[in-house]
Amino acid sequence: MGRPPKTKLFEYQETSVNGKAGFMIQGRPTGKRERYYFRTEKDAKKAAADRNRQITAFGSQTALPDADRVMAAECIKILSPFGKTLYDATNFYRDYLEKTSSSITVSKLCGIVGAEFEKRLSNRGATLRHKRTMDSCLKKFEARFGSSRIKTLSGSEIKEWLAAIPNIKVKTQNNLLGYIRNVYGIALEKGLINEDPFQHVKSFPQSEKFEKEPTPLTPEEAKRLLDAAEPEILPFIAIGLFAGLRTAERDELNWRDIHLSGPEPEIDLEKKISKTGRRRSVPIQPALKAFLEPYARTEGRIIPLTCNGKVSYQNAWERAVKKAGLWPWPENALRDSFVSYRYKTTGSAEITSQEAGHSVGIMFAKYQKKITKEAANKFWAIRP
C-alpha cells in the first residue's frame, strides 16, 4: 500500500527555535513543502487558517492569464530580496484592509476620549487639571495623526513623533506618551481596538536630572505685572506671586477655599487640588490680602471659565505680561518669586517648603540664590 498523499493545507505544530519553544505551520500548497515560524500560537494558527482559506477558495494550481502570470512573476521578484512570498504579501495586505475597513480615525477617537473625560469630570472621576492636560494632549495628537486609522497606527510610530518634537523635555515626552497610552486604554475598553499598541513600547530614558535655576521677578517687575493685569486675572496672578500656588492649583481654586477674615487668613488647598495629593494650608500675607479683598466672593472659581468648562484667561494673561515688559515669560516666575522672597524673610527652609508644597531638599537644591533683605522688604510691601 502506497504512502498517503501529503496534504496541501497548512497545519499548525509546536516546535523549537534555538532551544526555545516556538510555533510553526507547514503545508504543500504547490507540492513543495513550505514552513513559516511565528512568535505566538495565536499568530501561527491564524496564519494557517488564512492560507487554508485561500487554498480552499482558489486552489493551488489555478490557471492564470498571461498578463497575471507576468505580474505574479514581477511581484515574486520584488519580494525575493526580503524573503517573502506572494502568500505573505497577500495576507499582509488583507490584514491591512481589514484593519482600515473596521477602524475609526484618530480624530474620531479624540472626540470619544474628550467626551469620556467630560463625563469623568462631572462625576468627579477626574480633576479639572487632569482633564485640561488630556485636552492639550488630544489636540497635539489629533493635529499630527487626525486622519490615521487607530488600528494601523503603531505605538512605536507615535513614540517616534514625540521624539521628533523640538524643544521638549524628556519628562514632557513621557507625560504625553502616558496620556496617549491612556487614550488607547479607553479605546481597548470600548472595543475599538483588539490589542494594545504600546505593550512593547518603553518610556523615554531619563537623562541626568538637571534643576533649572529659579527666575524670581524683581519687586519692580512684580509691581508692573500687577498694575498691568486686568481685573479678571488679577487674583490669579496675585495668588501665584504672594502664595506660590502652582498654575494647575490656581486653575481649580475656588473662593470658598480662600479665608480672608479672622486672625490667621489662609488659603486651604484640598487634597484634590494640591499637586502632592495632600491638604495644604498657605497663610495669606498682607500683600496678597490687599490685592484679593476688592474681588473676594463667597463662592466660584477665581478664574473665568468658558461655557465648555475650559479656562479662558490665556489672552488676558499674555496682554498683562507684554504690557509689563516681561515677554517672553520666564517659566514658573510667580512661584519662584514667592519661594525666594518667603525663604529670605522667614530664614526657614522647613516653613517655606511646607507652604510651597514641596520638599526641604528642593529648597536647598534650587533656592540658594541670594535675595537681599532690601529686595524682600520691597516685594512684600507691594500694594495696589
CSV table of C-alpha atoms in Angstrom, one decimal:
chain,number,residue,atom,x,y,z
A,1,MET,CA,0.0,0.0,0.0
A,2,GLY,CA,1.4,3.4,-1.0
A,3,ARG,CA,2.1,6.3,1.3
A,4,PRO,CA,-0.9,8.6,1.8
A,5,PRO,CA,-0.7,11.8,-0.2
A,6,LYS,CA,0.7,14.9,1.6
A,7,THR,CA,-1.9,17.5,2.4
A,8,LYS,CA,-1.7,20.8,0.5
A,9,LEU,CA,-3.2,22.6,3.5
A,10,PHE,CA,-1.1,24.2,6.2
A,11,GLU,CA,-1.0,22.5,9.6
A,12,TYR,CA,0.0,24.1,13.0
A,13,GLN,CA,2.5,22.5,15.3
A,14,GLU,CA,4.8,23.5,18.2
A,15,THR,CA,8.5,23.4,17.5
A,16,SER,CA,11.8,24.6,19.0
A,17,VAL,CA,13.8,27.5,17.7
A,18,ASN,CA,17.3,27.9,19.0
A,19,GLY,CA,16.4,25.9,22.1
A,20,LYS,CA,13.3,27.9,22.8
A,21,ALA,CA,9.6,26.9,22.3
A,22,GLY,CA,8.2,28.2,19.1
A,23,PHE,CA,5.3,27.9,16.7
A,24,MET,CA,5.2,26.7,13.1
A,25,ILE,CA,2.9,26.0,10.3
A,26,GLN,CA,3.7,23.8,7.3
A,27,GLY,CA,2.0,22.7,4.1
A,28,ARG,CA,2.4,21.8,0.4
A,29,PRO,CA,0.1,24.2,-1.5
A,30,THR,CA,2.2,23.8,-4.7
A,31,GLY,CA,3.7,20.3,-4.0
A,32,LYS,CA,6.8,21.7,-2.3
A,33,ARG,CA,6.9,21.9,1.4
A,34,GLU,CA,6.6,25.4,2.9
A,35,ARG,CA,7.3,26.3,6.5
A,36,TYR,CA,6.6,29.5,8.4
A,37,TYR,CA,7.5,30.4,12.0
A,38,PHE,CA,5.7,32.7,14.4
A,39,ARG,CA,6.2,34.2,17.9
A,40,THR,CA,2.9,33.2,19.3
A,41,GLU,CA,0.5,30.2,19.0
A,42,LYS,CA,-2.3,32.7,18.1
A,43,ASP,CA,-0.4,34.2,15.2
A,44,ALA,CA,0.5,30.7,13.9
A,45,LYS,CA,-3.0,29.3,13.9
A,46,LYS,CA,-4.4,32.5,12.3
A,47,ALA,CA,-1.8,32.3,9.5
A,48,ALA,CA,-2.6,28.6,8.9
A,49,ALA,CA,-6.4,29.3,8.7
A,50,ASP,CA,-5.8,32.3,6.4
A,51,ARG,CA,-3.7,30.3,3.9
A,52,ASN,CA,-6.0,27.3,4.0
A,53,ARG,CA,-9.0,29.6,3.3
A,54,GLN,CA,-7.3,30.9,0.2
A,55,ILE,CA,-6.3,27.3,-1.0
A,56,THR,CA,-9.8,26.1,-0.4
A,57,ALA,CA,-11.4,29.0,-2.3
A,58,PHE,CA,-9.0,29.3,-5.2
A,59,GLY,CA,-6.9,26.1,-5.3
A,60,SER,CA,-3.2,26.0,-5.6
A,61,GLN,CA,-2.9,25.4,-9.3
A,62,THR,CA,-5.3,28.0,-10.6
A,63,ALA,CA,-4.5,28.7,-14.3
A,64,LEU,CA,-3.6,32.4,-14.7
A,65,PRO,CA,-3.9,34.5,-17.8
A,66,ASP,CA,-0.6,35.5,-19.3
A,67,ALA,CA,-0.8,39.1,-18.0
A,68,ASP,CA,-1.4,37.8,-14.5
A,69,ARG,CA,1.4,35.4,-14.7
A,70,VAL,CA,3.8,38.2,-15.7
A,71,MET,CA,2.5,40.3,-12.9
A,72,ALA,CA,2.9,37.5,-10.4
A,73,ALA,CA,6.5,36.8,-11.6
A,74,GLU,CA,7.3,40.5,-11.2
A,75,CYS,CA,5.8,40.6,-7.7
A,76,ILE,CA,7.8,37.5,-6.7
A,77,LYS,CA,10.9,39.2,-8.0
A,78,ILE,CA,10.2,42.4,-5.9
A,79,LEU,CA,9.6,40.3,-2.8
A,80,SER,CA,12.6,38.0,-3.2
A,81,PRO,CA,15.2,40.3,-1.6
A,82,PHE,CA,13.1,40.3,1.6
A,83,GLY,CA,12.5,36.6,1.7
A,84,LYS,CA,8.7,37.0,1.4
A,85,THR,CA,6.2,35.2,-0.9
A,86,LEU,CA,3.0,36.2,-2.6
A,87,TYR,CA,1.2,34.5,0.2
A,88,ASP,CA,2.9,36.7,2.7
A,89,ALA,CA,2.2,39.9,0.7
A,90,THR,CA,-1.4,38.9,0.2
A,91,ASN,CA,-2.0,38.1,3.8
A,92,PHE,CA,-0.3,41.3,4.9
A,93,TYR,CA,-2.3,43.5,2.6
A,94,ARG,CA,-5.6,41.7,3.5
A,95,ASP,CA,-4.9,42.3,7.2
A,96,TYR,CA,-4.3,45.9,6.4
A,97,LEU,CA,-7.6,46.2,4.6
A,98,GLU,CA,-9.4,44.5,7.4
A,99,LYS,CA,-8.0,47.0,9.9
A,100,THR,CA,-8.7,50.1,7.8
A,101,SER,CA,-12.2,49.0,7.0
A,102,SER,CA,-13.1,48.4,10.6
A,103,SER,CA,-11.1,51.2,12.3
A,104,ILE,CA,-12.1,54.7,13.2
A,105,THR,CA,-9.7,57.6,12.8
A,106,VAL,CA,-7.6,59.3,15.4
A,107,SER,CA,-9.9,62.4,15.2
A,108,LYS,CA,-12.9,60.2,16.0
A,109,LEU,CA,-11.1,58.6,18.9
A,110,CYS,CA,-10.1,62.0,20.3
A,111,GLY,CA,-13.7,63.1,20.3
A,112,ILE,CA,-14.7,59.9,22.1
A,113,VAL,CA,-12.0,60.3,24.8
A,114,GLY,CA,-12.8,64.0,25.2
A,115,ALA,CA,-16.4,63.2,25.9
A,116,GLU,CA,-15.3,60.4,28.3
A,117,PHE,CA,-13.3,63.0,30.3
A,118,GLU,CA,-16.2,65.4,30.3
A,119,LYS,CA,-18.3,62.7,31.9
A,120,ARG,CA,-15.5,61.8,34.4
A,121,LEU,CA,-15.1,65.4,35.4
A,122,SER,CA,-18.8,65.8,36.1
A,123,ASN,CA,-18.8,62.5,38.1
A,124,ARG,CA,-15.6,63.6,40.0
A,125,GLY,CA,-13.7,60.7,38.3
A,126,ALA,CA,-11.1,63.2,37.0
A,127,THR,CA,-9.9,66.6,38.2
A,128,LEU,CA,-10.0,69.7,36.0
A,129,ARG,CA,-6.2,69.7,35.9
A,130,HIS,CA,-6.2,66.1,34.6
A,131,LYS,CA,-8.9,66.9,32.0
A,132,ARG,CA,-7.1,70.0,30.8
A,133,THR,CA,-3.8,68.1,30.4
A,134,MET,CA,-5.7,65.4,28.4
A,135,ASP,CA,-7.4,68.1,26.2
A,136,SER,CA,-4.0,69.5,25.4
A,137,CYS,CA,-2.6,66.1,24.6
A,138,LEU,CA,-5.6,65.2,22.4
A,139,LYS,CA,-5.1,68.5,20.5
A,140,LYS,CA,-1.5,67.7,19.7
A,141,PHE,CA,-2.3,64.0,18.9
A,142,GLU,CA,-5.1,64.9,16.5
A,143,ALA,CA,-3.1,67.6,14.8
A,144,ARG,CA,-0.5,65.1,13.8
A,145,PHE,CA,-2.5,61.9,13.2
A,146,GLY,CA,-6.1,63.0,12.8
A,147,SER,CA,-6.9,61.1,9.6
A,148,SER,CA,-4.9,58.0,10.5
A,149,ARG,CA,-6.7,54.8,11.4
A,150,ILE,CA,-6.1,53.8,15.0
A,151,LYS,CA,-5.7,50.1,14.2
A,152,THR,CA,-2.9,50.8,11.7
A,153,LEU,CA,-1.0,53.3,13.9
A,154,SER,CA,1.7,51.6,15.9
A,155,GLY,CA,2.9,52.6,19.4
A,156,SER,CA,6.5,53.0,18.1
A,157,GLU,CA,5.3,55.4,15.3
A,158,ILE,CA,3.7,57.6,18.0
A,159,LYS,CA,6.8,57.5,20.1
A,160,GLU,CA,8.9,58.5,17.1
A,161,TRP,CA,6.7,61.5,16.6
A,162,LEU,CA,7.1,62.5,20.2
A,163,ALA,CA,10.8,62.1,20.0
A,164,ALA,CA,11.0,64.5,17.0
A,165,ILE,CA,9.1,67.4,18.6
A,166,PRO,CA,11.6,70.2,19.0
A,167,ASN,CA,12.5,71.8,22.3
A,168,ILE,CA,10.6,69.3,24.5
A,169,LYS,CA,11.9,67.8,27.8
A,170,VAL,CA,12.1,64.1,28.4
A,171,LYS,CA,9.7,64.5,31.2
A,172,THR,CA,7.1,66.1,28.9
A,173,GLN,CA,7.7,63.4,26.3
A,174,ASN,CA,6.9,60.7,28.8
A,175,ASN,CA,3.9,62.6,30.1
A,176,LEU,CA,2.4,62.9,26.6
A,177,LEU,CA,3.3,59.2,26.0
A,178,GLY,CA,1.5,58.3,29.2
A,179,TYR,CA,-1.7,60.2,28.3
A,180,ILE,CA,-1.8,58.7,24.8
A,181,ARG,CA,-1.4,55.2,26.4
A,182,ASN,CA,-4.5,56.2,28.4
A,183,VAL,CA,-6.3,57.2,25.2
A,184,TYR,CA,-5.6,53.7,23.7
A,185,GLY,CA,-6.6,52.1,27.0
A,186,ILE,CA,-10.0,53.7,26.7
A,187,ALA,CA,-10.2,52.5,23.0
A,188,LEU,CA,-9.4,49.0,24.2
A,189,GLU,CA,-12.1,49.1,26.9
A,190,LYS,CA,-14.7,50.3,24.4
A,191,GLY,CA,-13.7,47.5,21.9
A,192,LEU,CA,-12.4,50.0,19.3
A,193,ILE,CA,-9.1,48.1,19.0
A,194,ASN,CA,-8.2,44.4,19.6
A,195,GLU,CA,-4.8,44.9,21.2
A,196,ASP,CA,-2.7,47.5,23.0
A,197,PRO,CA,-0.2,49.0,20.5
A,198,PHE,CA,2.0,50.2,23.4
A,199,GLN,CA,2.6,46.8,25.1
A,200,HIS,CA,6.2,46.6,23.8
A,201,VAL,CA,6.9,50.4,23.9
A,202,LYS,CA,9.1,51.7,26.6
A,203,SER,CA,9.2,55.2,28.1
A,204,PHE,CA,11.9,57.7,27.0
A,205,PRO,CA,15.1,57.2,29.1
A,206,GLN,CA,15.6,59.9,31.6
A,207,SER,CA,18.8,61.9,31.3
A,208,GLU,CA,20.7,63.1,34.3
A,209,LYS,CA,18.5,65.3,36.4
A,210,PHE,CA,19.0,69.0,35.9
A,211,GLU,CA,17.5,71.5,38.2
A,212,LYS,CA,16.6,74.7,36.4
A,213,GLU,CA,17.7,77.9,38.2
A,214,PRO,CA,14.7,79.8,39.7
A,215,THR,CA,13.7,83.0,38.0
A,216,PRO,CA,12.1,85.3,40.6
A,217,LEU,CA,10.8,88.7,39.5
A,218,THR,CA,12.3,91.8,40.9
A,219,PRO,CA,10.0,93.8,43.1
A,220,GLU,CA,9.7,96.4,40.3
A,221,GLU,CA,8.8,93.7,37.8
A,222,ALA,CA,6.2,92.2,40.1
A,223,LYS,CA,4.6,95.6,40.6
A,224,ARG,CA,4.5,96.3,36.9
A,225,LEU,CA,2.8,93.0,36.2
A,226,LEU,CA,0.2,93.5,38.9
A,227,ASP,CA,-0.5,97.0,37.6
A,228,ALA,CA,-0.9,95.7,34.0
A,229,ALA,CA,-3.2,92.9,35.0
A,230,GLU,CA,-6.9,93.1,34.0
A,231,PRO,CA,-9.4,92.6,36.9
A,232,GLU,CA,-10.5,89.1,35.7
A,233,ILE,CA,-6.9,87.7,36.2
A,234,LEU,CA,-5.5,89.9,38.9
A,235,PRO,CA,-6.4,87.4,41.7
A,236,PHE,CA,-4.9,84.5,39.7
A,237,ILE,CA,-1.6,86.4,39.4
A,238,ALA,CA,-1.5,87.7,42.9
A,239,ILE,CA,-2.1,84.3,44.4
A,240,GLY,CA,0.7,82.8,42.3
A,241,LEU,CA,3.0,85.7,43.3
A,242,PHE,CA,2.3,86.0,47.0
A,243,ALA,CA,1.2,82.5,47.9
A,244,GLY,CA,3.2,80.4,45.4
A,245,LEU,CA,0.3,78.2,44.2
A,246,ARG,CA,1.1,76.3,41.0
A,247,THR,CA,-0.8,77.1,37.8
A,248,ALA,CA,-2.7,73.9,38.0
A,249,GLU,CA,-3.7,74.5,41.6
A,250,ARG,CA,-4.9,78.0,40.8
A,251,ASP,CA,-6.9,76.7,37.9
A,252,GLU,CA,-9.1,74.7,40.3
A,253,LEU,CA,-9.1,77.1,43.2
A,254,ASN,CA,-12.5,78.3,44.5
A,255,TRP,CA,-13.2,81.5,46.5
A,256,ARG,CA,-14.6,79.2,49.3
A,257,ASP,CA,-11.1,77.9,49.8
A,258,ILE,CA,-9.8,81.5,50.5
A,259,HIS,CA,-10.4,82.7,54.0
A,260,LEU,CA,-9.5,86.4,54.3
A,261,SER,CA,-11.1,87.2,57.6
A,262,GLY,CA,-10.1,86.0,61.1
A,263,PRO,CA,-6.8,86.3,62.9
A,264,GLU,CA,-4.9,83.9,60.6
A,265,PRO,CA,-6.1,84.4,57.0
A,266,GLU,CA,-5.3,81.4,54.8
A,267,ILE,CA,-5.8,79.5,51.5
A,268,ASP,CA,-7.0,76.0,52.3
A,269,LEU,CA,-6.0,73.7,49.4
A,270,GLU,CA,-8.0,70.4,49.3
A,271,LYS,CA,-6.3,67.1,48.5
A,272,LYS,CA,-7.9,67.0,45.1
A,273,ILE,CA,-6.5,70.5,44.2
A,274,SER,CA,-3.0,70.2,45.7
A,275,LYS,CA,-0.4,68.6,43.3
A,276,THR,CA,1.0,66.5,46.0
A,277,GLY,CA,-2.4,65.0,46.9
A,278,ARG,CA,-2.2,66.2,50.5
A,279,ARG,CA,-4.2,69.1,52.0
A,280,ARG,CA,-2.1,72.2,52.4
A,281,SER,CA,-2.7,75.5,54.2
A,282,VAL,CA,-0.9,78.6,52.9
A,283,PRO,CA,-1.0,81.8,55.1
A,284,ILE,CA,-2.3,84.9,53.3
A,285,GLN,CA,0.3,87.6,53.6
A,286,PRO,CA,-0.8,91.2,54.0
A,287,ALA,CA,0.3,92.0,50.4
A,288,LEU,CA,-2.0,89.2,49.0
A,289,LYS,CA,-4.9,90.2,51.2
A,290,ALA,CA,-4.7,93.8,49.9
A,291,PHE,CA,-5.0,92.6,46.3
A,292,LEU,CA,-7.7,90.0,46.9
A,293,GLU,CA,-10.2,91.9,49.1
A,294,PRO,CA,-11.7,94.1,46.3
A,295,TYR,CA,-12.6,90.9,44.3
A,296,ALA,CA,-13.5,88.5,47.2
A,297,ARG,CA,-16.6,86.3,46.8
A,298,THR,CA,-18.0,83.5,48.9
A,299,GLU,CA,-18.2,81.0,46.0
A,300,GLY,CA,-16.9,80.4,42.5
A,301,ARG,CA,-13.6,79.9,40.7
A,302,ILE,CA,-11.0,82.6,40.9
A,303,ILE,CA,-10.5,82.4,37.2
A,304,PRO,CA,-13.1,82.8,34.4
A,305,LEU,CA,-14.3,79.7,32.5
A,306,THR,CA,-15.7,79.3,29.0
A,307,CYS,CA,-19.1,77.7,28.5
A,308,ASN,CA,-17.4,74.3,27.9
A,309,GLY,CA,-15.6,74.3,31.3
A,310,LYS,CA,-12.1,75.3,30.0
A,311,VAL,CA,-10.1,78.1,31.4
A,312,SER,CA,-10.1,81.2,29.3
A,313,TYR,CA,-7.5,83.6,30.8
A,314,GLN,CA,-4.6,83.0,28.4
A,315,ASN,CA,-5.2,86.1,26.2
A,316,ALA,CA,-5.6,88.4,29.2
A,317,TRP,CA,-2.5,86.8,30.8
A,318,GLU,CA,-0.4,87.5,27.7
A,319,ARG,CA,-1.6,91.0,27.4
A,320,ALA,CA,-0.6,91.7,31.0
A,321,VAL,CA,2.8,90.1,30.6
A,322,LYS,CA,3.6,92.0,27.4
A,323,LYS,CA,2.3,95.3,28.9
A,324,ALA,CA,4.7,94.8,31.9
A,325,GLY,CA,7.6,94.2,29.5
A,326,LEU,CA,8.1,90.6,30.7
A,327,TRP,CA,7.7,88.8,27.4
A,328,PRO,CA,8.8,86.1,26.8
A,329,TRP,CA,7.6,85.0,30.2
A,330,PRO,CA,10.2,83.1,32.4
A,331,GLU,CA,8.5,79.8,33.3
A,332,ASN,CA,7.4,79.5,37.0
A,333,ALA,CA,8.4,83.1,37.7
A,334,LEU,CA,5.4,83.7,40.0
A,335,ARG,CA,6.1,80.6,42.2
A,336,ASP,CA,9.9,81.2,42.1
A,337,SER,CA,9.2,84.8,43.4
A,338,PHE,CA,7.1,83.6,46.3
A,339,VAL,CA,9.5,80.9,47.4
A,340,SER,CA,12.6,83.1,47.0
A,341,TYR,CA,11.3,86.1,48.9
A,342,ARG,CA,9.5,84.0,51.5
A,343,TYR,CA,12.6,81.9,52.2
A,344,LYS,CA,14.6,85.2,52.7
A,345,THR,CA,12.0,86.6,55.1
A,346,THR,CA,11.5,83.5,57.2
A,347,GLY,CA,15.0,82.1,57.0
A,348,SER,CA,13.4,78.7,57.2
A,349,ALA,CA,13.5,76.1,54.5
A,350,GLU,CA,11.0,74.0,56.5
A,351,ILE,CA,8.4,76.7,56.8
A,352,THR,CA,8.8,77.8,53.1
A,353,SER,CA,8.7,74.3,51.7
A,354,GLN,CA,5.6,73.4,53.8
A,355,GLU,CA,3.8,76.5,52.4
A,356,ALA,CA,5.0,75.9,48.8
A,357,GLY,CA,4.1,72.2,48.9
A,358,HIS,CA,7.5,70.7,48.0
A,359,SER,CA,10.4,69.0,49.9
A,360,VAL,CA,13.0,70.8,52.0
A,361,GLY,CA,15.6,69.2,49.7
A,362,ILE,CA,14.3,71.3,46.8
A,363,MET,CA,14.8,74.4,48.8
A,364,PHE,CA,18.4,73.6,49.3
A,365,ALA,CA,18.9,72.4,45.7
A,366,LYS,CA,17.2,75.3,43.9
A,367,TYR,CA,16.6,78.3,46.1
A,368,GLN,CA,20.0,79.2,47.5
A,369,LYS,CA,20.1,82.2,45.1
A,370,LYS,CA,20.9,85.3,47.0
A,371,ILE,CA,18.0,87.6,47.6
A,372,THR,CA,18.8,90.8,49.5
A,373,LYS,CA,16.8,91.7,52.6
A,374,GLU,CA,16.1,95.1,51.0
A,375,ALA,CA,14.6,93.4,47.9
A,376,ALA,CA,12.5,91.1,50.1
A,377,ASN,CA,11.1,94.0,52.1
A,378,LYS,CA,10.2,95.9,48.8
A,379,PHE,CA,8.5,92.7,47.5
A,380,TRP,CA,6.3,92.2,50.5
A,381,ALA,CA,5.5,95.9,50.7
A,382,ILE,CA,3.8,95.9,47.2
A,383,ARG,CA,0.2,97.1,47.4
A,384,PRO,CA,-2.5,98.0,44.8
